[in-house]
């Protein structure tokens, strides 16, 4: 064959052409589809308005890189189509442009960049200094971020992966649990099954492990209706953690908002993680359990100006991040070095496109937004009419999923509990603090507790929201476990490598007389009672309860209240605890309380209490009592006391069933004694009563009078009224 014949011979079908075809500017990301010649190929599209050129970098099985300049730019998006690029292909971008940190320009083509719209990520982020756009070890540290680092980062960073998935979810049945019936269980995908004896070893710590029948059986037996997963977007470990031999276990360091984290995949990271995640969601849905994702859109893993250049910083630094007044540095409302700038249309688009992808194509039922206040910041502080909130509320898909805000950030005016608009629920830390304080004896009155038990109307009613806007919790991933909350007065975070400086000092905990584990039977008995008090209060309160994985079986972190970097037995659920009668009984109590809540709508009302009787001569829907059996007056609420009675009248509910008929239920009297002494509670003349629960240990009771005798110190009692006598 002559040289001219060789040059004119068409390239083999499995190889991409020497130059990309023009392709399309939408959708963003890598989209596998048939080309103009009928062959399969991939369209690549990257929004990079300030770039001077964009190179698509493809990597073969040996890691060799081939660069293809993208030939077209339409509406600020660079794009090109390459036939023969199939699913599983690994790629990245090199973006050319100015290096002028003083104006926010940080383009550096020596850095291989992840596609922000990548559906999967293969490989790891090593933390090598070459991954930084500037010279990290420059001899003048104060100027280091201004000196461009020209070393190639490709050997030290991860690659985007082409994914093709035409799943139509035809066999999936979403539970669509109403908000008022929701019980959330917060868990870590990996940590939940790392030590689970019923999950095959090769599946432990993975999406497949969480979707395994043995893991789901525990959730079903508890009765929870939704799992809230700690971040599953692809994330990277921080450099300072690598230096300590630790890792970012929680995952609040996202870098690819469309990609399931590859470290949780048992099947592979060349796109297999996508299918594995979907199969997990299907299995949970089949069991009647919704999937809520904890999402981190407020910042990225690129950190501050001396952090790595992994994606957004090298694509359009000023288009994605909030820059400081000097443009060289970043405005940091997150404590992580940077904040996404949701004043910019493309940042809003990235977030909403990601949300729609997870809801529509990955089967997710809702989202909990980390540091959500940071996402609502305009030019003059927090704005609840922010374009991002407006875009979500007007979206025909996103407006129908569950939306939960962590309603604060670290900036001025960032505490926004109670201020998010309708459609949004919120993590209610006022509930957490009020309930903790009551049971540890730190409050002089019961006013705060009254609001928290009854749905936090002081926070949510005036905004046109419902009681289920309040996600009630006593513990979460961040802080003490429930067992540690009653076992430690102070944090014990030495294993984190920061000399116990990290983590909050405001734990509102009480060790019941001994710091840490003890053999003292009186301390153990009091701790177990306090755990029962806290769990029962949570599950009998109006609002949406959220449990933390393992609290129902006595999981401990040894007093570590900031175990974000402990990917080990400190954080993993210890299933062997269920072999102990002490913790098995706690699990049974938790399931019993959830069943009680599910059976009785008066315990999970959709509307706020009015305090009014439906008809003259009848009892109100909610009545509060003193220990003497008298209805509380306005002067009783601020008076020093740790005793409270709460009567829920199931015959005076304002709700109607699906056919429009008035909804009625049993009536319940909840008695709480947060003091250190027994209290003789005079029951109101509304009985007779049946004792359902006594956290001091009583499991049965008689009718009439002071059922079960005096309230024990620091105990809770739930009574059902067998026949409600009206006034």
XYZ file of C-alpha atoms in Angstrom:
727
model
C 0.000 0.000 0.000
C 1.357 3.387 -0.960
C 1.701 6.267 1.450
C -1.135 8.100 -0.276
C -3.361 5.032 -0.040
C -2.494 4.630 3.667
C -3.361 8.269 4.334
C -6.715 7.983 2.579
C -7.795 4.752 4.266
C -10.655 5.400 6.803
C -9.797 4.995 10.461
C -10.944 1.784 12.156
C -14.502 2.036 13.476
C -13.436 1.709 17.094
C -11.107 4.701 16.983
C -12.257 8.335 17.198
C -11.453 10.611 14.251
C -8.400 12.829 14.294
C -10.602 15.854 15.052
C -14.019 16.018 16.706
C -17.085 16.804 14.645
C -18.981 19.971 15.624
C -21.574 18.161 17.700
C -24.098 19.994 19.880
C -23.845 22.545 22.675
C -26.466 20.731 24.711
C -26.878 18.834 26.906
C -23.840 19.660 28.996
C -21.545 16.786 29.873
C -20.732 13.635 27.900
C -23.731 12.205 26.057
C -23.394 8.871 24.247
C -25.621 8.623 21.165
C -25.607 7.654 17.467
C -23.827 10.111 15.191
C -24.567 11.324 11.688
C -23.029 8.135 10.253
C -25.124 5.860 12.459
C -22.183 4.774 14.605
C -22.207 5.250 18.339
C -20.180 8.078 19.769
C -20.136 10.729 22.448
C -20.978 14.405 22.364
C -18.961 16.532 24.784
C -20.144 19.969 25.923
C -18.506 22.226 28.507
C -19.627 25.690 29.587
C -16.440 27.795 29.738
C -17.236 31.343 28.573
C -13.878 32.956 29.309
C -11.711 30.191 27.898
C -9.471 30.761 24.907
C -9.482 27.060 23.979
C -10.693 23.766 25.431
C -9.001 20.408 24.893
C -10.841 17.142 25.405
C -8.423 14.559 26.832
C -9.161 10.851 26.297
C -7.294 8.109 28.173
C -6.809 4.563 26.921
C -6.561 1.426 29.055
C -2.854 2.038 29.651
C -3.473 5.616 30.737
C -2.044 7.211 27.597
C -3.628 10.581 26.868
C -4.922 11.835 23.515
C -5.967 15.488 23.241
C -8.676 16.791 20.914
C -9.345 20.545 20.730
C -13.095 21.116 20.837
C -13.909 22.854 17.562
C -17.072 24.805 18.330
C -18.321 27.355 20.829
C -22.051 28.117 21.019
C -23.657 30.249 23.722
C -20.431 30.122 25.785
C -20.336 26.325 25.571
C -17.459 24.456 23.901
C -18.552 21.247 22.201
C -17.619 18.443 19.845
C -18.715 14.922 18.878
C -16.380 11.932 18.568
C -17.595 8.696 16.949
C -16.222 5.548 18.520
C -16.020 6.928 22.064
C -18.089 4.398 23.977
C -19.438 4.122 27.520
C -16.649 3.458 29.966
C -14.233 5.795 28.190
C -12.280 8.040 30.545
C -11.799 11.702 29.817
C -11.051 15.141 31.206
C -10.536 18.703 30.031
C -7.672 21.150 29.740
C -8.906 24.717 29.570
C -6.705 27.495 28.206
C -6.986 31.111 29.271
C -5.436 33.979 31.200
C -3.541 33.538 34.433
C -4.368 36.659 36.399
C -5.344 35.784 39.981
C -5.774 39.449 40.890
C -8.858 39.540 38.638
C -10.022 36.015 39.474
C -8.654 34.425 36.280
C -7.028 31.068 37.143
C -6.957 29.122 33.880
C -4.133 26.604 33.728
C -4.067 24.003 30.918
C -1.478 21.943 32.799
C -4.317 20.793 35.067
C -6.610 17.964 34.013
C -10.148 18.931 34.999
C -13.186 16.879 35.852
C -16.316 17.522 33.839
C -18.781 19.140 36.312
C -21.524 17.117 34.583
C -19.652 13.788 34.635
C -21.988 10.885 35.475
C -19.146 8.818 36.941
C -15.578 9.316 38.147
C -12.757 6.772 37.995
C -9.572 6.971 40.027
C -8.531 8.899 43.114
C -7.409 12.389 43.997
C -3.921 11.909 45.400
C -3.391 15.388 46.804
C -0.096 15.746 44.935
C 1.175 19.322 44.767
C 0.952 19.205 40.964
C -2.850 19.205 41.297
C -2.715 22.826 42.444
C -3.036 25.560 39.850
C -0.477 27.613 41.732
C 2.823 26.633 43.327
C 1.805 25.340 46.725
C 5.338 25.238 48.142
C 6.446 28.663 46.846
C 9.062 30.127 49.241
C 6.890 33.187 49.847
C 3.615 31.630 51.108
C 1.660 34.889 51.012
C 2.210 35.055 47.243
C 2.051 31.328 46.457
C -1.429 31.442 44.938
C -0.296 34.002 42.335
C 2.484 31.851 40.812
C 1.196 29.406 38.193
C 2.258 25.769 38.564
C 2.982 24.302 35.138
C 3.359 20.672 36.180
C 0.948 18.198 34.609
C -1.666 17.038 37.132
C -3.019 14.139 35.044
C -0.953 11.396 36.748
C -2.298 12.427 40.148
C -6.010 13.021 39.665
C -9.218 11.212 38.716
C -10.925 11.001 35.329
C -14.498 11.569 34.213
C -16.247 8.561 32.671
C -18.663 8.362 29.742
C -21.878 6.699 30.924
C -24.832 5.525 28.877
C -27.941 4.439 30.726
C -31.389 4.311 29.115
C -33.199 2.984 32.183
C -36.807 4.210 32.163
C -37.628 3.129 35.753
C -40.730 1.327 34.479
C -40.492 -1.326 37.212
C -39.924 1.133 40.071
C -42.674 2.133 42.484
C -41.906 5.212 44.544
C -43.433 5.132 48.029
C -44.482 8.820 47.917
C -44.878 8.900 51.693
C -46.740 12.028 52.863
C -44.624 14.406 54.919
C -46.737 13.935 58.050
C -46.205 10.162 57.943
C -42.455 10.357 57.340
C -39.888 8.942 59.767
C -36.314 9.623 58.623
C -33.293 7.448 59.394
C -29.971 9.210 58.737
C -27.201 6.823 57.723
C -23.834 6.546 56.001
C -23.902 4.273 52.944
C -20.617 2.586 53.797
C -20.677 2.702 57.585
C -24.128 1.157 57.861
C -23.041 -2.211 56.447
C -19.257 -2.366 57.039
C -19.805 -4.700 60.004
C -23.199 -6.166 59.124
C -22.973 -9.974 59.524
C -25.895 -10.610 57.164
C -24.382 -8.707 54.234
C -21.841 -10.658 52.118
C -18.305 -9.400 52.812
C -17.771 -8.314 49.210
C -20.834 -6.028 49.401
C -20.242 -4.434 52.788
C -19.747 -0.691 52.647
C -21.366 -0.332 49.214
C -24.584 0.718 47.528
C -25.247 -2.964 46.922
C -24.726 -3.626 50.621
C -27.336 -1.069 51.620
C -29.706 -2.567 49.051
C -29.145 -6.096 50.385
C -32.177 -7.763 52.047
C -30.331 -8.103 55.367
C -29.760 -4.340 55.589
C -33.253 -3.454 54.413
C -34.835 -5.877 56.877
C -33.532 -3.805 59.782
C -35.026 -0.630 58.343
C -38.370 -2.308 57.695
C -38.508 -3.846 61.161
C -37.903 -0.437 62.716
C -40.659 1.086 60.615
C -38.746 4.057 59.198
C -40.118 5.438 55.929
C -37.028 7.169 54.509
C -33.265 6.943 54.645
C -31.292 10.176 54.503
C -27.896 9.305 53.048
C -24.808 11.278 53.972
C -23.223 12.712 50.797
C -22.932 10.297 47.875
C -21.774 12.800 45.240
C -18.158 12.110 44.260
C -15.938 13.778 46.832
C -12.233 14.163 47.589
C -10.195 13.940 50.774
C -8.610 17.119 52.058
C -4.814 17.354 51.972
C -4.527 17.976 55.706
C -6.390 14.724 56.424
C -4.102 12.730 54.150
C -1.169 14.156 56.074
C -2.594 12.672 59.274
C -3.344 9.304 57.701
C -7.077 10.026 57.855
C -9.854 10.399 55.281
C -13.022 12.406 54.808
C -15.498 9.781 56.003
C -18.663 11.891 55.948
C -18.078 13.108 52.386
C -18.938 16.807 52.729
C -16.340 17.746 50.108
C -18.066 17.272 46.766
C -16.365 17.722 43.410
C -18.736 16.013 40.896
C -22.437 16.589 41.546
C -23.800 14.076 39.015
C -21.534 11.147 39.915
C -22.210 8.565 42.649
C -19.108 8.330 44.817
C -16.966 5.553 43.375
C -15.658 4.445 46.761
C -19.109 3.064 47.631
C -19.343 0.856 44.551
C -18.825 -2.891 44.776
C -19.176 -3.370 41.024
C -16.636 -0.950 39.549
C -15.996 2.699 38.783
C -16.205 2.803 34.983
C -19.914 3.618 35.119
C -20.964 0.511 37.079
C -21.550 2.673 40.175
C -24.508 4.304 38.416
C -26.396 1.055 37.902
C -25.493 -0.156 41.383
C -26.892 3.002 42.950
C -30.113 2.632 40.976
C -30.540 -0.990 42.049
C -30.119 0.115 45.678
C -32.843 2.742 45.248
C -35.166 0.201 43.622
C -34.674 -2.245 46.494
C -35.422 0.423 49.091
C -38.486 1.595 47.175
C -39.759 -1.976 46.970
C -39.584 -2.074 50.766
C -41.569 1.177 51.037
C -38.547 3.289 51.938
C -37.779 6.619 50.276
C -34.246 7.833 49.534
C -33.211 11.363 50.536
C -29.732 12.618 49.663
C -27.667 14.967 51.805
C -26.304 17.276 49.095
C -23.394 19.721 49.286
C -23.773 22.515 46.760
C -22.525 25.322 48.996
C -18.815 24.696 48.335
C -16.495 22.352 46.475
C -13.439 20.247 47.246
C -11.173 22.839 45.591
C -10.994 24.825 48.829
C -9.377 28.256 49.072
C -7.012 29.996 46.679
C -4.158 27.617 47.503
C -6.311 24.526 47.123
C -6.224 22.086 44.188
C -7.528 22.900 40.719
C -9.752 19.913 40.000
C -12.730 21.258 38.064
C -14.679 24.523 38.453
C -11.677 26.685 39.354
C -9.954 25.792 36.093
C -13.123 26.072 33.982
C -14.394 29.484 35.079
C -13.285 30.532 38.544
C -15.263 33.779 38.629
C -18.330 32.183 37.069
C -18.749 29.544 39.753
C -17.290 30.953 42.999
C -17.985 33.998 45.145
C -14.782 36.002 44.965
C -13.665 38.523 47.558
C -13.506 42.235 46.966
C -9.982 41.922 45.615
C -11.037 39.034 43.314
C -7.889 37.112 44.236
C -9.420 35.310 47.218
C -12.778 33.750 48.002
C -15.739 34.709 50.144
C -16.096 31.817 52.565
C -19.495 31.297 54.207
C -18.900 27.574 54.622
C -15.662 27.217 56.559
C -14.270 25.156 53.678
C -12.375 27.834 51.755
C -14.894 28.706 49.058
C -18.605 29.270 48.404
C -20.451 28.616 45.161
C -21.851 31.853 43.771
C -25.552 31.204 43.276
C -25.978 34.763 42.053
C -24.488 33.452 38.803
C -26.942 31.789 36.373
C -24.565 28.949 35.561
C -24.126 28.014 39.221
C -27.911 27.904 39.592
C -28.089 25.789 36.450
C -25.455 23.357 37.715
C -27.379 22.842 40.956
C -30.837 22.489 39.433
C -29.587 20.241 36.612
C -27.943 18.024 39.225
C -31.097 17.885 41.355
C -33.262 16.991 38.374
C -30.823 14.280 37.312
C -30.880 12.585 40.706
C -34.657 12.896 41.038
C -35.574 11.845 37.485
C -32.826 9.445 36.428
C -31.491 8.091 39.727
C -34.844 7.678 41.480
C -34.154 9.915 44.481
C -37.158 11.148 46.502
C -35.746 14.212 48.223
C -32.746 16.274 49.257
C -31.311 17.709 52.458
C -29.212 20.787 51.610
C -26.041 21.213 53.638
C -25.555 24.812 54.860
C -28.548 25.861 52.791
C -28.374 29.499 53.895
C -25.161 29.867 51.857
C -27.140 28.998 48.731
C -29.599 31.844 49.344
C -27.072 34.658 49.650
C -27.471 37.521 47.236
C -25.364 40.657 47.126
C -26.802 41.936 50.422
C -26.996 38.841 52.591
C -29.491 36.016 52.836
C -32.492 36.366 50.518
C -35.459 33.981 50.769
C -36.579 35.207 47.320
C -33.279 34.040 45.872
C -33.268 32.886 42.208
C -32.193 29.384 43.236
C -35.148 28.965 45.599
C -37.448 30.415 42.951
C -36.094 28.042 40.307
C -36.657 25.023 42.563
C -40.165 26.084 43.590
C -41.217 26.603 39.959
C -39.700 23.394 38.624
C -42.415 20.814 37.878
C -40.245 17.965 39.186
C -38.245 19.507 42.021
C -41.279 21.201 43.560
C -42.737 17.734 44.207
C -39.785 16.091 45.979
C -38.945 16.422 49.663
C -36.785 19.512 50.301
C -34.973 19.903 53.620
C -32.725 22.826 54.530
C -29.929 22.895 57.032
C -31.010 26.501 57.670
C -27.732 28.176 58.525
C -24.217 28.908 57.324
C -21.135 30.519 58.889
C -21.638 34.034 57.533
C -23.291 37.067 59.161
C -27.050 36.652 59.410
C -26.722 33.042 58.377
C -28.953 31.533 61.082
C -32.305 31.164 59.307
C -34.282 28.577 61.278
C -37.971 29.127 60.546
C -37.382 31.460 57.606
C -37.318 29.190 54.571
C -40.373 29.459 52.299
C -43.212 26.944 51.873
C -42.263 23.598 50.266
C -39.200 23.501 52.514
C -38.719 21.564 55.723
C -35.813 22.398 58.027
C -33.512 20.683 60.446
C -34.786 22.191 63.686
C -31.857 22.658 66.050
C -34.171 24.532 68.418
C -35.900 21.175 68.905
C -32.585 19.391 69.515
C -31.377 21.929 72.058
C -34.707 22.296 73.853
C -35.205 18.556 74.329
C -31.602 17.986 75.398
C -31.785 20.822 77.905
C -35.046 19.615 79.420
C -33.846 16.091 80.062
C -30.457 17.143 81.437
C -32.166 19.595 83.801
C -30.700 22.767 82.286
C -33.971 24.694 81.840
C -35.856 26.467 84.597
C -39.246 26.224 82.837
C -41.098 24.213 80.211
C -42.040 26.961 77.737
C -39.478 25.955 75.119
C -40.374 22.276 75.431
C -44.070 23.015 74.903
C -43.390 24.580 71.505
C -41.094 21.756 70.426
C -43.481 18.963 71.458
C -46.378 20.515 69.554
C -44.731 21.178 66.188
C -42.813 24.466 66.696
C -45.663 26.755 65.682
C -43.594 29.717 66.879
C -41.166 29.019 64.029
C -43.328 27.793 61.178
C -46.984 28.746 61.501
C -46.767 32.394 60.426
C -44.914 31.463 57.237
C -47.819 29.413 55.923
C -46.068 26.146 56.632
C -47.149 22.995 58.451
C -45.792 21.140 61.486
C -43.901 18.812 59.164
C -41.703 21.750 58.199
C -39.890 20.866 61.429
C -37.500 17.943 61.086
C -37.107 17.065 64.741
C -33.900 15.435 65.886
C -31.952 14.900 69.080
C -28.780 13.603 67.432
C -27.349 13.637 63.907
C -24.132 12.529 62.233
C -22.506 15.751 63.497
C -22.146 15.493 67.266
C -22.574 12.854 69.941
C -24.474 9.647 69.356
C -27.472 9.155 71.635
C -25.500 6.833 73.918
C -22.600 9.289 74.103
C -24.998 12.161 74.788
C -25.812 10.602 78.166
C -22.266 9.303 78.798
C -19.982 12.315 78.248
C -19.927 15.894 79.474
C -17.105 16.841 77.099
C -15.886 15.834 73.656
C -13.023 13.356 73.266
C -11.720 13.983 69.750
C -8.018 13.255 70.197
C -8.077 10.653 67.405
C -8.866 13.421 64.898
C -5.356 14.828 65.238
C -6.298 18.377 66.241
C -5.515 18.188 69.973
C -9.254 18.032 70.755
C -9.812 21.537 69.356
C -12.256 20.443 66.651
C -15.949 19.801 67.229
C -18.367 21.892 69.238
C -18.050 22.489 72.959
C -21.783 23.233 73.225
C -22.969 19.630 73.449
C -25.803 20.097 75.987
C -24.963 16.618 77.204
C -24.878 15.060 80.681
C -22.862 11.994 81.655
C -25.232 11.001 84.485
C -22.443 10.993 87.054
C -19.421 9.387 85.349
C -17.434 10.381 82.288
C -17.432 7.642 79.658
C -18.116 3.956 80.078
C -18.710 2.707 83.618
C -19.691 -0.413 85.560
C -21.758 1.541 88.090
C -25.251 -0.009 87.862
C -27.017 3.152 89.077
C -25.324 5.266 86.402
C -26.087 2.676 83.713
C -29.753 2.538 84.756
C -30.061 6.328 84.642
C -28.345 6.526 81.258
C -30.656 3.890 79.784
C -33.668 5.767 81.123
C -32.396 9.020 79.633
C -31.952 7.338 76.250
C -35.538 6.074 76.456
C -36.706 9.571 77.441
C -35.004 11.199 74.483
C -36.180 8.592 71.973
C -39.764 8.643 73.243
C -39.884 12.442 73.247
C -38.652 12.509 69.659
C -41.112 9.945 68.350
C -44.115 11.356 70.240
C -43.551 14.967 69.137
C -45.479 16.627 66.326
C -43.276 17.142 63.276
C -41.010 14.797 61.292
C -38.698 12.708 63.492
C -35.177 11.896 62.350
C -33.193 9.074 63.937
C -29.452 8.597 63.524
C -28.296 5.143 62.459
C -27.270 2.992 65.395
C -28.873 5.130 68.096
C -31.615 2.507 68.403
C -28.987 -0.071 69.407
C -26.639 1.977 71.598
C -23.919 2.877 69.085
C -21.014 4.790 70.628
C -18.152 6.836 69.173
C -16.259 6.850 72.455
C -17.115 10.511 73.058
C -15.936 11.733 69.632
C -18.417 14.425 68.580
C -16.787 15.165 65.200
C -16.001 11.785 63.671
C -15.968 13.138 60.107
C -12.487 11.703 59.515
C -12.930 8.333 61.234
C -13.553 5.734 58.525
C -13.227 2.877 60.993
C -14.970 1.197 63.916
C -15.424 4.568 65.608
C -18.055 5.516 63.035
C -19.334 2.228 61.635
C -22.545 0.728 63.004
C -21.701 -2.081 65.427
C -24.294 -4.779 64.782
C -22.939 -6.990 67.568
C -24.666 -4.644 70.025
C -27.938 -6.354 69.158
C -26.597 -9.508 70.820
C -26.902 -7.698 74.165
C -30.374 -7.723 75.806
C -29.847 -4.120 76.917
C -29.634 -2.818 73.364
C -32.017 -5.327 71.841
C -34.738 -3.977 74.134
C -33.913 -0.428 73.042
C -34.347 -1.426 69.407
C -37.691 -3.015 70.243
C -38.798 0.130 72.058
C -37.849 2.269 69.057
C -39.862 0.057 66.700
C -42.797 0.060 69.116
C -42.868 3.850 69.284
C -42.708 4.150 65.479
C -45.599 1.685 65.145
C -47.605 3.709 67.663
C -46.921 6.870 65.699
C -47.926 5.227 62.434
C -51.230 3.946 63.845
C -52.315 7.187 65.461
C -52.650 10.337 63.352
C -53.105 12.428 66.492
C -49.357 11.899 67.084
C -48.368 13.154 63.601
C -50.824 15.903 62.797
C -50.734 17.800 59.511
C -52.028 21.056 61.001
C -50.958 23.120 63.984
C -52.977 22.845 67.172
C -55.471 25.629 67.736
C -55.969 25.131 71.457
C -59.684 25.607 70.802
C -62.619 23.276 71.368
C -64.487 22.227 68.213
C -67.831 22.824 69.941
C -68.901 24.548 73.170
C -68.466 22.298 76.162
C -65.863 20.086 74.455
C -62.159 19.818 75.151
C -59.635 21.570 72.883
C -57.402 19.631 70.521
C -54.468 20.277 72.885
C -54.465 20.923 76.634
C -51.476 21.459 78.909
C -51.455 20.453 82.580
C -49.432 21.167 85.693
C -48.439 18.415 88.098
C -51.519 19.280 90.173
C -53.774 18.368 87.285
C -54.745 21.968 86.530
C -54.820 23.434 83.052
C -51.772 25.620 82.561
C -52.183 29.386 82.501
C -49.867 31.956 80.877
C -48.141 32.459 84.230
C -47.348 28.741 84.557
C -45.116 28.546 81.467
C -42.212 30.701 82.688
C -42.470 29.458 86.281
C -39.667 27.197 87.537
C -40.726 23.600 86.905
C -39.549 20.490 85.123
C -42.930 18.749 84.990
C -45.434 18.959 82.145
C -48.601 17.199 81.031
C -49.854 17.246 77.432
C -53.314 15.961 76.454
C -53.878 15.275 72.757
C -57.609 15.056 72.031
C -58.113 12.670 69.117
C -61.760 13.688 68.923
C -60.987 17.342 68.175
C -58.573 17.036 65.266
C -58.985 19.590 62.482
C -58.001 17.110 59.781
C -60.133 15.164 57.331
C -59.507 11.844 55.662
C -59.165 11.354 51.909
C -62.952 11.258 51.531
C -63.442 14.549 53.373
C -64.785 13.006 56.570
C -63.589 14.334 59.949
C -60.597 12.363 61.188
C -60.761 11.068 64.744
C -58.357 9.072 66.869
C -57.667 7.942 70.402
C -56.664 10.550 72.959
C -53.327 10.469 74.776
C -51.865 12.053 77.872
C -48.105 12.522 77.888
C -46.476 13.184 81.264
C -42.871 14.350 81.546
C -40.776 14.693 84.675
C -37.366 16.192 83.958
C -36.523 16.752 87.606
C -34.280 14.694 89.897
C -37.123 13.791 92.257
C -40.288 11.694 91.971
C -43.475 13.645 91.281
C -47.043 12.719 92.122
C -48.908 13.877 89.031
C -52.601 14.413 89.673
C -54.341 13.209 86.562
C -57.075 15.392 85.099
C -60.618 14.002 85.512
C -60.788 12.823 81.906
C -60.107 9.108 82.350
C -60.047 6.202 82.779
C -56.524 5.672 81.475
C -54.384 2.872 80.135
C -50.628 2.979 80.642
C -48.765 2.441 77.351
C -45.224 3.459 78.261
C -43.177 4.339 81.293
C -39.500 5.001 80.629
C -38.717 4.261 84.268
C -39.402 0.626 83.482
C -43.137 0.106 84.046
C -44.680 -1.828 81.154
C -48.289 -2.196 82.369
C -50.698 -0.106 84.388
C -54.140 0.088 85.891
C -56.991 2.412 85.001
C -58.088 5.459 86.930
C -56.223 7.588 89.441
C -52.447 8.033 89.291
C -51.751 5.188 86.888
C -48.502 3.487 87.838
C -47.867 5.662 90.916
C -45.610 8.729 91.099
C -43.563 9.726 88.086
C -40.028 8.533 88.722
C -37.193 11.065 88.522
C -36.340 11.889 84.921
C -39.012 9.757 83.312
C -41.794 9.943 80.780
C -45.156 8.242 80.824
C -47.685 7.848 78.019
C -51.325 7.116 78.843
C -54.213 6.371 76.525
C -57.615 7.653 77.544
C -60.056 4.788 77.324
C -62.996 7.139 77.476
C -62.530 10.882 77.177
C -64.772 12.764 79.568
C -65.628 16.207 78.178
C -65.734 19.264 80.377
